[in-house]
Amino acid sequence: MKKFEFAHIAEGIARQAGALLRGFYAKGVATEYKGDVDLVTEADRASEQLIVEKLKAAFPTHGVYGEEGTRSGLESEYRWYVDPLDGTTNFAHGFPAFCVVLGLEKRSAGLAPDADGEMAAGVIYDPLRDEMFSAERGKGAWLNGRKIHVSKTASLQESLTATGFPSKKRHESPNIHFYNEITLRSHGVRRAGSAALDMAYVAAGRLDGFWEFNLNPWDTSAGYLLVEEAGGTVTHFDGGKFTLDSRETLVTNGLIKKEIVHLFTEMFAGRELTAIPSAAEFAAKRMAAE
């Protein structure tokens, strides 16, 4: 393949899917549920259908693994992970934070179907801002043709991070504790509702870190490569090697990784939990500062 050919073609497909999504977004869509609480819309399905058709036309020997049910050619050397609309809940409510995600994995001969290959290319496209994040292995990370790099923020205290919460069984998720601890130790935590965009923003230096439980390969595949090509890290919460089937995703600019891994380790062990100051304590501190 020519330089950037995978990413270049994926960009064109993502733009077409993004145009389709803009049309649905402008007129509004009816929502359905897949499972108890996960939303899906006709826009999700139409976008996946378009993407799969275009990928098959461009790369007839490649496999496709899509969020909305497409499973074809998974034994192929190359496999595309497709999220046709990451941020469906935002989309359905008219909140302008969603994207199209295509991540390409290269798989060696004889690799087990559920084992990881190597991410070869990825694109994340925000159709409302017309921002195309793209990467190919060894060739850097790019935003609308401009090379991007992770931030140089060196401490958690000076960081802006992001996270996400599950759509189901939120009362059982431990993430509210992580959210509390990181919020108290940083400039803040954002929760915009699109994991792929959060990872792209770490790659572009807009965020210094991101973490979330229970993401899927179509959420993380493109962002995984994008962040690494931009100089950042994607790992498990303990700093170990990331896998596409991981239930833990920790993304950093590399400089704050050690600090966050230490904090998460302490939290899992039940240590270093910081109580939220009372209103009286807040008032006392404010008066003392004045």
CSV table of C-alpha atoms in Angstrom, one decimal, residues 44-189:
chain,number,residue,atom,x,y,z
A,44,ASP,CA,-26.4,4.3,13.6
A,45,ARG,CA,-27.6,1.6,11.3
A,46,ALA,CA,-27.6,3.7,8.1
A,47,SER,CA,-24.0,4.9,8.9
A,48,GLU,CA,-22.8,1.4,9.5
A,49,GLN,CA,-24.4,0.1,6.3
A,50,LEU,CA,-22.7,2.9,4.3
A,51,ILE,CA,-19.3,2.3,5.9
A,52,VAL,CA,-19.4,-1.4,5.4
A,53,GLU,CA,-20.4,-1.1,1.8
A,54,LYS,CA,-17.6,1.4,1.1
A,55,LEU,CA,-15.0,-0.6,3.0
A,56,LYS,CA,-15.9,-3.8,1.1
A,57,ALA,CA,-15.6,-1.9,-2.2
A,58,ALA,CA,-12.2,-0.5,-1.3
A,59,PHE,CA,-10.8,-3.5,0.5
A,60,PRO,CA,-12.7,-6.6,-0.5
A,61,THR,CA,-10.4,-9.0,1.4
A,62,HIS,CA,-10.7,-7.1,4.7
A,63,GLY,CA,-12.9,-8.2,7.6
A,64,VAL,CA,-15.3,-5.8,9.4
A,65,TYR,CA,-16.3,-5.8,13.0
A,66,GLY,CA,-19.1,-3.2,13.6
A,67,GLU,CA,-20.9,-2.1,16.7
A,68,GLU,CA,-24.3,-2.5,15.1
A,69,GLY,CA,-23.8,-6.2,14.3
A,70,THR,CA,-21.7,-6.5,11.2
A,71,ARG,CA,-19.3,-9.5,11.5
A,72,SER,CA,-17.6,-10.5,8.3
A,73,GLY,CA,-14.2,-11.9,7.2
A,74,LEU,CA,-12.9,-11.9,10.8
A,75,GLU,CA,-10.3,-14.5,9.8
A,76,SER,CA,-8.7,-12.0,7.3
A,77,GLU,CA,-5.3,-10.5,7.6
A,78,TYR,CA,-6.9,-7.0,8.1
A,79,ARG,CA,-9.9,-6.3,10.3
A,80,TRP,CA,-11.7,-3.0,10.5
A,81,TYR,CA,-13.4,-2.0,13.8
A,82,VAL,CA,-16.3,0.3,13.1
A,83,ASP,CA,-18.3,2.6,15.3
A,84,PRO,CA,-20.7,4.3,12.9
A,85,LEU,CA,-21.8,6.8,15.6
A,86,ASP,CA,-19.9,7.1,18.8
A,87,GLY,CA,-21.9,9.2,21.2
A,88,THR,CA,-25.4,8.0,20.2
A,89,THR,CA,-27.0,9.3,23.4
A,90,ASN,CA,-25.6,12.8,22.7
A,91,PHE,CA,-26.7,12.5,19.1
A,92,ALA,CA,-30.3,11.5,20.1
A,93,HIS,CA,-30.5,14.5,22.5
A,94,GLY,CA,-29.1,17.0,20.1
A,95,PHE,CA,-25.9,17.4,22.2
A,96,PRO,CA,-23.1,18.2,19.7
A,97,ALA,CA,-20.4,15.6,20.6
A,98,PHE,CA,-20.3,12.5,18.5
A,99,CYS,CA,-18.1,11.0,15.8
A,100,VAL,CA,-17.4,8.2,13.3
A,101,VAL,CA,-14.7,5.7,14.1
A,102,LEU,CA,-12.7,3.3,11.9
A,103,GLY,CA,-9.8,1.4,13.2
A,104,LEU,CA,-7.7,-1.1,11.1
A,105,GLU,CA,-6.0,-4.0,12.7
A,106,LYS,CA,-3.3,-6.1,11.0
A,107,ARG,CA,-3.4,-9.7,12.1
A,108,SER,CA,-0.7,-12.3,11.5
A,109,ALA,CA,-1.4,-15.7,10.0
A,110,GLY,CA,-2.7,-18.2,12.6
A,111,LEU,CA,-3.7,-15.6,15.1
A,112,ALA,CA,-6.6,-16.7,17.3
A,113,PRO,CA,-9.9,-14.9,16.4
A,114,ASP,CA,-10.0,-13.2,19.8
A,115,ALA,CA,-6.3,-12.3,20.0
A,116,ASP,CA,-4.9,-8.9,19.2
A,117,GLY,CA,-3.0,-8.1,16.1
A,118,GLU,CA,-1.3,-4.7,15.6
A,119,MET,CA,-3.2,-1.5,14.9
A,120,ALA,CA,-2.3,-0.3,11.4
A,121,ALA,CA,-4.5,2.8,10.8
A,122,GLY,CA,-7.3,4.7,12.4
A,123,VAL,CA,-9.6,7.7,11.8
A,124,ILE,CA,-11.9,9.6,14.1
A,125,TYR,CA,-14.2,12.1,12.4
A,126,ASP,CA,-16.2,14.8,14.1
A,127,PRO,CA,-18.8,15.8,11.5
A,128,LEU,CA,-20.1,18.9,13.2
A,129,ARG,CA,-16.6,20.5,13.6
A,130,ASP,CA,-15.3,18.9,10.4
A,131,GLU,CA,-12.3,17.6,12.4
A,132,MET,CA,-10.6,14.5,11.0
A,133,PHE,CA,-8.1,12.8,13.3
A,134,SER,CA,-6.1,10.1,11.5
A,135,ALA,CA,-3.0,8.0,11.9
A,136,GLU,CA,-1.1,5.2,10.3
A,137,ARG,CA,1.5,3.2,12.2
A,138,GLY,CA,4.9,4.8,12.2
A,139,LYS,CA,3.7,7.9,10.4
A,140,GLY,CA,2.4,10.1,13.1
A,141,ALA,CA,-1.0,11.4,14.1
A,142,TRP,CA,-2.8,14.2,12.2
A,143,LEU,CA,-5.7,16.6,12.5
A,144,ASN,CA,-7.0,18.0,9.2
A,145,GLY,CA,-3.5,17.5,7.7
A,146,ARG,CA,-1.6,19.1,10.6
A,147,LYS,CA,0.6,16.9,12.7
A,148,ILE,CA,-0.5,16.7,16.4
A,149,HIS,CA,1.2,15.7,19.6
A,150,VAL,CA,0.1,15.0,23.2
A,151,SER,CA,0.4,17.8,25.8
A,152,LYS,CA,3.5,18.5,27.9
A,153,THR,CA,1.6,18.8,31.1
A,154,ALA,CA,3.9,17.1,33.7
A,155,SER,CA,1.6,16.7,36.7
A,156,LEU,CA,-1.9,15.5,37.5
A,157,GLN,CA,-2.4,18.7,39.5
A,158,GLU,CA,-2.1,20.8,36.4
A,159,SER,CA,-4.0,18.3,34.1
A,160,LEU,CA,-7.4,18.4,32.5
A,161,THR,CA,-8.8,14.9,32.0
A,162,ALA,CA,-11.9,13.1,30.8
A,163,THR,CA,-13.9,10.0,31.7
A,164,GLY,CA,-17.2,8.3,30.9
A,165,PHE,CA,-19.8,6.4,32.8
A,166,PRO,CA,-21.7,3.2,31.8
A,167,SER,CA,-25.2,3.4,30.4
A,168,LYS,CA,-26.3,0.5,32.5
A,169,LYS,CA,-25.9,-0.4,36.2
A,170,ARG,CA,-24.3,2.9,37.0
A,171,HIS,CA,-24.9,2.3,40.7
A,172,GLU,CA,-22.5,-0.6,40.5
A,173,SER,CA,-19.8,1.3,38.7
A,174,PRO,CA,-16.7,2.2,40.8
A,175,ASN,CA,-15.9,5.1,38.5
A,176,ILE,CA,-17.6,7.7,40.6
A,177,HIS,CA,-14.9,7.2,43.2
A,178,PHE,CA,-12.2,7.6,40.5
A,179,TYR,CA,-14.0,10.7,39.2
A,180,ASN,CA,-14.0,12.2,42.7
A,181,GLU,CA,-10.3,11.5,43.3
A,182,ILE,CA,-9.1,12.8,40.0
A,183,THR,CA,-11.4,15.9,40.2
A,184,LEU,CA,-9.9,16.8,43.6
A,185,ARG,CA,-6.3,16.4,42.3
A,186,SER,CA,-6.5,18.1,38.9
A,187,HIS,CA,-7.9,21.1,37.0
A,188,GLY,CA,-11.0,19.1,36.3
A,189,VAL,CA,-12.6,16.1,34.7
